[in-house]
């Protein structure tokens, strides 16, 4: 067992924060969410209240945690970071909640992995700032109620469908879906990140990295940093288009941003299951990937670029996926397209 507290466990897990935008103006894209948040924040400020509880959902790496940090900055409050799996027992949640100072933001990442018993302790805490704890068992059990300081819960999930209806309904400030970014926005993010890192980059190199970034800022920043390493070792430090291409090839990131693990999944569907449909469990077993990794990391992008379809009977590789991988579509599927 780790001796870290449930909030520390996730703080250590957060990636490099140097590239995280520190001001709203630096946060590129997701305009709809920013517009909504500005109103919520301003209205709460005028009423001198904490903002209401918020839920962010959408694929990993799109900036959900970053939004929580920006809201905390804007409202002059502290943010406590934790995650669903880090809160193992009711006591963990009780300790986090009772240690909040008034106005704090509690950020719970991967909230879909919160244990159901803990979820039930969260309901009254969210609704009436009341912490109800059962002490003892059977006839001698007692409930003690503690009043909590005013706080805002910001929860994030990649899997909104796994959240129970009672939990979802308690995010009174709103539920917001983060969308994949456009290539133009990713390119802007790369421009800003290169400036923060103090590295020169040609416009064509930015576009090259953006095209392979899976519409995801976290991926863009990771690729940018590896291209920086490559340009420093193989070039004179400036990332040119040619250096970026070489670096990305060395990393095995193809022109659409697919990595070997994405290709293994598509090839399994095509070669072992005749293009599908195949259930995710079977697919996970045949590729030695975790179901959750397939669902959270690979599928959202493959669905977005139209390489994969999800049907009630399982996953299907699309004609586009066949073409990209240089595979021939089975005759039966060709016929069905006529
Ligand atoms: N880093 C992660 N998300 C970002 C965004 N939306 N804008 C700028 N930098 C980011």
JSON list of N, CA, C and O in Angstrom, two decimals, residues 21-61:
[
{"chain": "A", "resi": 21, "resn": "UNK", "atom": "N", "xyz": [-1.67, 25.87, -20.05]},
{"chain": "A", "resi": 21, "resn": "UNK", "atom": "CA", "xyz": [-2.00, 27.30, -20.12]},
{"chain": "A", "resi": 21, "resn": "UNK", "atom": "C", "xyz": [-2.28, 27.85, -18.72]},
{"chain": "A", "resi": 21, "resn": "UNK", "atom": "O", "xyz": [-2.94, 27.19, -17.92]},
{"chain": "A", "resi": 22, "resn": "UNK", "atom": "N", "xyz": [-1.78, 29.03, -18.45]},
{"chain": "A", "resi": 22, "resn": "UNK", "atom": "CA", "xyz": [-1.95, 29.63, -17.13]},
{"chain": "A", "resi": 22, "resn": "UNK", "atom": "C", "xyz": [-3.06, 30.68, -17.13]},
{"chain": "A", "resi": 22, "resn": "UNK", "atom": "O", "xyz": [-3.45, 31.17, -16.09]},
{"chain": "A", "resi": 23, "resn": "UNK", "atom": "N", "xyz": [-3.50, 31.09, -18.32]},
{"chain": "A", "resi": 23, "resn": "UNK", "atom": "CA", "xyz": [-4.54, 32.13, -18.42]},
{"chain": "A", "resi": 23, "resn": "UNK", "atom": "C", "xyz": [-5.57, 31.69, -19.46]},
{"chain": "A", "resi": 23, "resn": "UNK", "atom": "O", "xyz": [-5.23, 30.95, -20.39]},
{"chain": "A", "resi": 24, "resn": "UNK", "atom": "N", "xyz": [-6.80, 32.19, -19.33]},
{"chain": "A", "resi": 24, "resn": "UNK", "atom": "CA", "xyz": [-7.85, 31.82, -20.29]},
{"chain": "A", "resi": 24, "resn": "UNK", "atom": "C", "xyz": [-7.42, 32.11, -21.72]},
{"chain": "A", "resi": 24, "resn": "UNK", "atom": "O", "xyz": [-7.71, 31.35, -22.63]},
{"chain": "A", "resi": 25, "resn": "UNK", "atom": "N", "xyz": [-6.75, 33.26, -21.90]},
{"chain": "A", "resi": 25, "resn": "UNK", "atom": "CA", "xyz": [-6.39, 33.64, -23.27]},
{"chain": "A", "resi": 25, "resn": "UNK", "atom": "C", "xyz": [-5.44, 32.64, -23.90]},
{"chain": "A", "resi": 25, "resn": "UNK", "atom": "O", "xyz": [-5.31, 32.57, -25.12]},
{"chain": "A", "resi": 26, "resn": "UNK", "atom": "N", "xyz": [-4.73, 31.89, -23.07]},
{"chain": "A", "resi": 26, "resn": "UNK", "atom": "CA", "xyz": [-3.81, 30.89, -23.62]},
{"chain": "A", "resi": 26, "resn": "UNK", "atom": "C", "xyz": [-4.51, 29.55, -23.90]},
{"chain": "A", "resi": 26, "resn": "UNK", "atom": "O", "xyz": [-3.92, 28.66, -24.50]},
{"chain": "A", "resi": 27, "resn": "UNK", "atom": "N", "xyz": [-5.72, 29.42, -23.42]},
{"chain": "A", "resi": 27, "resn": "UNK", "atom": "CA", "xyz": [-6.44, 28.16, -23.63]},
{"chain": "A", "resi": 27, "resn": "UNK", "atom": "C", "xyz": [-7.14, 28.25, -24.99]},
{"chain": "A", "resi": 27, "resn": "UNK", "atom": "O", "xyz": [-8.08, 29.01, -25.18]},
{"chain": "A", "resi": 28, "resn": "UNK", "atom": "N", "xyz": [-6.62, 27.45, -25.93]},
{"chain": "A", "resi": 28, "resn": "UNK", "atom": "CA", "xyz": [-7.08, 27.53, -27.32]},
{"chain": "A", "resi": 28, "resn": "UNK", "atom": "C", "xyz": [-8.23, 26.55, -27.55]},
{"chain": "A", "resi": 28, "resn": "UNK", "atom": "O", "xyz": [-8.20, 25.42, -27.05]},
{"chain": "A", "resi": 29, "resn": "UNK", "atom": "N", "xyz": [-9.26, 26.99, -28.31]},
{"chain": "A", "resi": 29, "resn": "UNK", "atom": "CA", "xyz": [-10.35, 26.08, -28.68]},
{"chain": "A", "resi": 29, "resn": "UNK", "atom": "C", "xyz": [-11.38, 25.89, -27.59]},
{"chain": "A", "resi": 29, "resn": "UNK", "atom": "O", "xyz": [-11.39, 26.61, -26.58]},
{"chain": "A", "resi": 30, "resn": "UNK", "atom": "N", "xyz": [-12.30, 24.94, -27.79]},
{"chain": "A", "resi": 30, "resn": "UNK", "atom": "CA", "xyz": [-13.39, 24.64, -26.84]},
{"chain": "A", "resi": 30, "resn": "UNK", "atom": "C", "xyz": [-14.15, 25.92, -26.49]},
{"chain": "A", "resi": 30, "resn": "UNK", "atom": "O", "xyz": [-14.50, 26.16, -25.32]},
{"chain": "A", "resi": 31, "resn": "UNK", "atom": "N", "xyz": [-14.43, 26.74, -27.51]},
{"chain": "A", "resi": 31, "resn": "UNK", "atom": "CA", "xyz": [-15.02, 28.07, -27.27]},
{"chain": "A", "resi": 31, "resn": "UNK", "atom": "C", "xyz": [-16.35, 27.98, -26.53]},
{"chain": "A", "resi": 31, "resn": "UNK", "atom": "O", "xyz": [-16.64, 28.80, -25.65]},
{"chain": "A", "resi": 32, "resn": "UNK", "atom": "N", "xyz": [-17.15, 27.00, -26.90]},
{"chain": "A", "resi": 32, "resn": "UNK", "atom": "CA", "xyz": [-18.48, 26.87, -26.30]},
{"chain": "A", "resi": 32, "resn": "UNK", "atom": "C", "xyz": [-18.36, 26.69, -24.78]},
{"chain": "A", "resi": 32, "resn": "UNK", "atom": "O", "xyz": [-19.09, 27.31, -24.00]},
{"chain": "A", "resi": 33, "resn": "UNK", "atom": "N", "xyz": [-17.42, 25.88, -24.37]},
{"chain": "A", "resi": 33, "resn": "UNK", "atom": "CA", "xyz": [-17.25, 25.63, -22.94]},
{"chain": "A", "resi": 33, "resn": "UNK", "atom": "C", "xyz": [-16.71, 26.88, -22.24]},
{"chain": "A", "resi": 33, "resn": "UNK", "atom": "O", "xyz": [-17.19, 27.28, -21.18]},
{"chain": "A", "resi": 34, "resn": "UNK", "atom": "N", "xyz": [-15.74, 27.52, -22.89]},
{"chain": "A", "resi": 34, "resn": "UNK", "atom": "CA", "xyz": [-15.18, 28.73, -22.27]},
{"chain": "A", "resi": 34, "resn": "UNK", "atom": "C", "xyz": [-16.27, 29.80, -22.08]},
{"chain": "A", "resi": 34, "resn": "UNK", "atom": "O", "xyz": [-16.35, 30.43, -21.03]},
{"chain": "A", "resi": 35, "resn": "UNK", "atom": "N", "xyz": [-17.13, 29.99, -23.10]},
{"chain": "A", "resi": 35, "resn": "UNK", "atom": "CA", "xyz": [-18.20, 30.99, -23.00]},
{"chain": "A", "resi": 35, "resn": "UNK", "atom": "C", "xyz": [-19.11, 30.67, -21.82]},
{"chain": "A", "resi": 35, "resn": "UNK", "atom": "O", "xyz": [-19.48, 31.55, -21.05]},
{"chain": "A", "resi": 36, "resn": "UNK", "atom": "N", "xyz": [-19.48, 29.41, -21.69]},
{"chain": "A", "resi": 36, "resn": "UNK", "atom": "CA", "xyz": [-20.35, 29.01, -20.57]},
{"chain": "A", "resi": 36, "resn": "UNK", "atom": "C", "xyz": [-19.67, 29.22, -19.23]},
{"chain": "A", "resi": 36, "resn": "UNK", "atom": "O", "xyz": [-20.28, 29.71, -18.28]},
{"chain": "A", "resi": 37, "resn": "UNK", "atom": "N", "xyz": [-18.41, 28.86, -19.17]},
{"chain": "A", "resi": 37, "resn": "UNK", "atom": "CA", "xyz": [-17.71, 28.97, -17.88]},
{"chain": "A", "resi": 37, "resn": "UNK", "atom": "C", "xyz": [-17.53, 30.43, -17.46]},
{"chain": "A", "resi": 37, "resn": "UNK", "atom": "O", "xyz": [-17.64, 30.75, -16.28]},
{"chain": "A", "resi": 38, "resn": "UNK", "atom": "N", "xyz": [-17.29, 31.30, -18.43]},
{"chain": "A", "resi": 38, "resn": "UNK", "atom": "CA", "xyz": [-17.13, 32.72, -18.09]},
{"chain": "A", "resi": 38, "resn": "UNK", "atom": "C", "xyz": [-18.39, 33.24, -17.38]},
{"chain": "A", "resi": 38, "resn": "UNK", "atom": "O", "xyz": [-18.31, 33.95, -16.38]},
{"chain": "A", "resi": 39, "resn": "UNK", "atom": "N", "xyz": [-19.56, 32.86, -17.92]},
{"chain": "A", "resi": 39, "resn": "UNK", "atom": "CA", "xyz": [-20.82, 33.33, -17.32]},
{"chain": "A", "resi": 39, "resn": "UNK", "atom": "C", "xyz": [-20.99, 32.74, -15.91]},
{"chain": "A", "resi": 39, "resn": "UNK", "atom": "O", "xyz": [-21.30, 33.46, -14.95]},
{"chain": "A", "resi": 40, "resn": "UNK", "atom": "N", "xyz": [-20.76, 31.44, -15.80]},
{"chain": "A", "resi": 40, "resn": "UNK", "atom": "CA", "xyz": [-20.90, 30.78, -14.49]},
{"chain": "A", "resi": 40, "resn": "UNK", "atom": "C", "xyz": [-20.00, 31.43, -13.44]},
{"chain": "A", "resi": 40, "resn": "UNK", "atom": "O", "xyz": [-20.41, 31.68, -12.31]},
{"chain": "A", "resi": 41, "resn": "UNK", "atom": "N", "xyz": [-18.77, 31.67, -13.85]},
{"chain": "A", "resi": 41, "resn": "UNK", "atom": "CA", "xyz": [-17.78, 32.22, -12.91]},
{"chain": "A", "resi": 41, "resn": "UNK", "atom": "C", "xyz": [-18.16, 33.64, -12.51]},
{"chain": "A", "resi": 41, "resn": "UNK", "atom": "O", "xyz": [-18.15, 34.00, -11.33]},
{"chain": "A", "resi": 42, "resn": "UNK", "atom": "N", "xyz": [-18.56, 34.43, -13.49]},
{"chain": "A", "resi": 42, "resn": "UNK", "atom": "CA", "xyz": [-18.89, 35.83, -13.21]},
{"chain": "A", "resi": 42, "resn": "UNK", "atom": "C", "xyz": [-20.14, 35.92, -12.32]},
{"chain": "A", "resi": 42, "resn": "UNK", "atom": "O", "xyz": [-20.19, 36.71, -11.38]},
{"chain": "A", "resi": 43, "resn": "UNK", "atom": "N", "xyz": [-21.14, 35.09, -12.64]},
{"chain": "A", "resi": 43, "resn": "UNK", "atom": "CA", "xyz": [-22.38, 35.12, -11.84]},
{"chain": "A", "resi": 43, "resn": "UNK", "atom": "C", "xyz": [-22.08, 34.71, -10.39]},
{"chain": "A", "resi": 43, "resn": "UNK", "atom": "O", "xyz": [-22.57, 35.33, -9.44]},
{"chain": "A", "resi": 44, "resn": "UNK", "atom": "N", "xyz": [-21.27, 33.67, -10.22]},
{"chain": "A", "resi": 44, "resn": "UNK", "atom": "CA", "xyz": [-20.95, 33.20, -8.86]},
{"chain": "A", "resi": 44, "resn": "UNK", "atom": "C", "xyz": [-20.15, 34.29, -8.12]},
{"chain": "A", "resi": 44, "resn": "UNK", "atom": "O", "xyz": [-20.36, 34.53, -6.92]},
{"chain": "A", "resi": 45, "resn": "UNK", "atom": "N", "xyz": [-19.26, 34.95, -8.86]},
{"chain": "A", "resi": 45, "resn": "UNK", "atom": "CA", "xyz": [-18.46, 36.00, -8.23]},
{"chain": "A", "resi": 45, "resn": "UNK", "atom": "C", "xyz": [-19.36, 37.12, -7.71]},
{"chain": "A", "resi": 45, "resn": "UNK", "atom": "O", "xyz": [-19.22, 37.59, -6.59]},
{"chain": "A", "resi": 46, "resn": "UNK", "atom": "N", "xyz": [-20.36, 37.52, -8.55]},
{"chain": "A", "resi": 46, "resn": "UNK", "atom": "CA", "xyz": [-21.24, 38.60, -8.12]},
{"chain": "A", "resi": 46, "resn": "UNK", "atom": "C", "xyz": [-22.09, 38.21, -6.93]},
{"chain": "A", "resi": 46, "resn": "UNK", "atom": "O", "xyz": [-22.46, 39.04, -6.11]},
{"chain": "A", "resi": 47, "resn": "UNK", "atom": "N", "xyz": [-22.43, 36.93, -6.84]},
{"chain": "A", "resi": 47, "resn": "UNK", "atom": "CA", "xyz": [-23.23, 36.48, -5.69]},
{"chain": "A", "resi": 47, "resn": "UNK", "atom": "C", "xyz": [-22.34, 36.11, -4.49]},
{"chain": "A", "resi": 47, "resn": "UNK", "atom": "O", "xyz": [-22.82, 35.72, -3.45]},
{"chain": "A", "resi": 48, "resn": "UNK", "atom": "N", "xyz": [-21.04, 36.17, -4.74]},
{"chain": "A", "resi": 48, "resn": "UNK", "atom": "CA", "xyz": [-20.08, 35.79, -3.71]},
{"chain": "A", "resi": 48, "resn": "UNK", "atom": "C", "xyz": [-20.29, 34.35, -3.21]},
{"chain": "A", "resi": 48, "resn": "UNK", "atom": "O", "xyz": [-20.31, 34.07, -2.02]},
{"chain": "A", "resi": 49, "resn": "UNK", "atom": "N", "xyz": [-20.49, 33.46, -4.18]},
{"chain": "A", "resi": 49, "resn": "UNK", "atom": "CA", "xyz": [-20.70, 32.04, -3.85]},
{"chain": "A", "resi": 49, "resn": "UNK", "atom": "C", "xyz": [-19.69, 31.22, -4.64]},
{"chain": "A", "resi": 49, "resn": "UNK", "atom": "O", "xyz": [-19.21, 31.67, -5.67]},
{"chain": "A", "resi": 50, "resn": "UNK", "atom": "N", "xyz": [-19.42, 29.98, -4.19]},
{"chain": "A", "resi": 50, "resn": "UNK", "atom": "CA", "xyz": [-18.60, 29.12, -5.06]},
{"chain": "A", "resi": 50, "resn": "UNK", "atom": "C", "xyz": [-19.41, 28.74, -6.30]},
{"chain": "A", "resi": 50, "resn": "UNK", "atom": "O", "xyz": [-20.64, 28.73, -6.24]},
{"chain": "A", "resi": 51, "resn": "UNK", "atom": "N", "xyz": [-18.74, 28.46, -7.41]},
{"chain": "A", "resi": 51, "resn": "UNK", "atom": "CA", "xyz": [-19.51, 28.03, -8.58]},
{"chain": "A", "resi": 51, "resn": "UNK", "atom": "C", "xyz": [-20.08, 26.64, -8.34]},
{"chain": "A", "resi": 51, "resn": "UNK", "atom": "O", "xyz": [-19.60, 25.89, -7.49]},
{"chain": "A", "resi": 52, "resn": "UNK", "atom": "N", "xyz": [-21.15, 26.34, -9.07]},
{"chain": "A", "resi": 52, "resn": "UNK", "atom": "CA", "xyz": [-21.81, 25.06, -8.85]},
{"chain": "A", "resi": 52, "resn": "UNK", "atom": "C", "xyz": [-20.98, 23.91, -9.45]},
{"chain": "A", "resi": 52, "resn": "UNK", "atom": "O", "xyz": [-20.08, 24.14, -10.25]},
{"chain": "A", "resi": 53, "resn": "UNK", "atom": "N", "xyz": [-21.36, 22.69, -9.06]},
{"chain": "A", "resi": 53, "resn": "UNK", "atom": "CA", "xyz": [-20.57, 21.52, -9.46]},
{"chain": "A", "resi": 53, "resn": "UNK", "atom": "C", "xyz": [-20.61, 21.30, -10.96]},
{"chain": "A", "resi": 53, "resn": "UNK", "atom": "O", "xyz": [-21.66, 21.43, -11.60]},
{"chain": "A", "resi": 54, "resn": "UNK", "atom": "N", "xyz": [-19.46, 20.93, -11.51]},
{"chain": "A", "resi": 54, "resn": "UNK", "atom": "CA", "xyz": [-19.33, 20.78, -12.97]},
{"chain": "A", "resi": 54, "resn": "UNK", "atom": "C", "xyz": [-18.83, 19.39, -13.34]},
{"chain": "A", "resi": 54, "resn": "UNK", "atom": "O", "xyz": [-18.01, 18.80, -12.61]},
{"chain": "A", "resi": 55, "resn": "UNK", "atom": "N", "xyz": [-19.30, 18.92, -14.48]},
{"chain": "A", "resi": 55, "resn": "UNK", "atom": "CA", "xyz": [-18.81, 17.64, -15.01]},
{"chain": "A", "resi": 55, "resn": "UNK", "atom": "C", "xyz": [-18.26, 17.85, -16.42]},
{"chain": "A", "resi": 55, "resn": "UNK", "atom": "O", "xyz": [-18.95, 18.42, -17.27]},
{"chain": "A", "resi": 56, "resn": "UNK", "atom": "N", "xyz": [-17.00, 17.44, -16.61]},
{"chain": "A", "resi": 56, "resn": "UNK", "atom": "CA", "xyz": [-16.40, 17.50, -17.95]},
{"chain": "A", "resi": 56, "resn": "UNK", "atom": "C", "xyz": [-16.22, 16.09, -18.47]},
{"chain": "A", "resi": 56, "resn": "UNK", "atom": "O", "xyz": [-15.72, 15.22, -17.74]},
{"chain": "A", "resi": 57, "resn": "UNK", "atom": "N", "xyz": [-16.59, 15.86, -19.72]},
{"chain": "A", "resi": 57, "resn": "UNK", "atom": "CA", "xyz": [-16.33, 14.53, -20.27]},
{"chain": "A", "resi": 57, "resn": "UNK", "atom": "C", "xyz": [-15.83, 14.64, -21.70]},
{"chain": "A", "resi": 57, "resn": "UNK", "atom": "O", "xyz": [-15.97, 15.67, -22.36]},
{"chain": "A", "resi": 58, "resn": "UNK", "atom": "N", "xyz": [-15.21, 13.55, -22.15]},
{"chain": "A", "resi": 58, "resn": "UNK", "atom": "CA", "xyz": [-14.66, 13.54, -23.51]},
{"chain": "A", "resi": 58, "resn": "UNK", "atom": "C", "xyz": [-13.35, 12.76, -23.50]},
{"chain": "A", "resi": 58, "resn": "UNK", "atom": "O", "xyz": [-12.84, 12.40, -22.43]},
{"chain": "A", "resi": 59, "resn": "UNK", "atom": "N", "xyz": [-12.81, 12.50, -24.68]},
{"chain": "A", "resi": 59, "resn": "UNK", "atom": "CA", "xyz": [-11.59, 11.69, -24.78]},
{"chain": "A", "resi": 59, "resn": "UNK", "atom": "C", "xyz": [-10.42, 12.25, -23.94]},
{"chain": "A", "resi": 59, "resn": "UNK", "atom": "O", "xyz": [-10.38, 13.44, -23.63]},
{"chain": "A", "resi": 60, "resn": "UNK", "atom": "N", "xyz": [-9.49, 11.37, -23.60]},
{"chain": "A", "resi": 60, "resn": "UNK", "atom": "CA", "xyz": [-8.35, 11.75, -22.76]},
{"chain": "A", "resi": 60, "resn": "UNK", "atom": "C", "xyz": [-7.45, 12.76, -23.47]},
{"chain": "A", "resi": 60, "resn": "UNK", "atom": "O", "xyz": [-7.32, 12.73, -24.70]},
{"chain": "A", "resi": 61, "resn": "UNK", "atom": "N", "xyz": [-6.86, 13.64, -22.70]},
{"chain": "A", "resi": 61, "resn": "UNK", "atom": "CA", "xyz": [-5.82, 14.52, -23.24]},
{"chain": "A", "resi": 61, "resn": "UNK", "atom": "C", "xyz": [-6.34, 15.80, -23.86]},
{"chain": "A", "resi": 61, "resn": "UNK", "atom": "O", "xyz": [-5.58, 16.56, -24.46]}
]
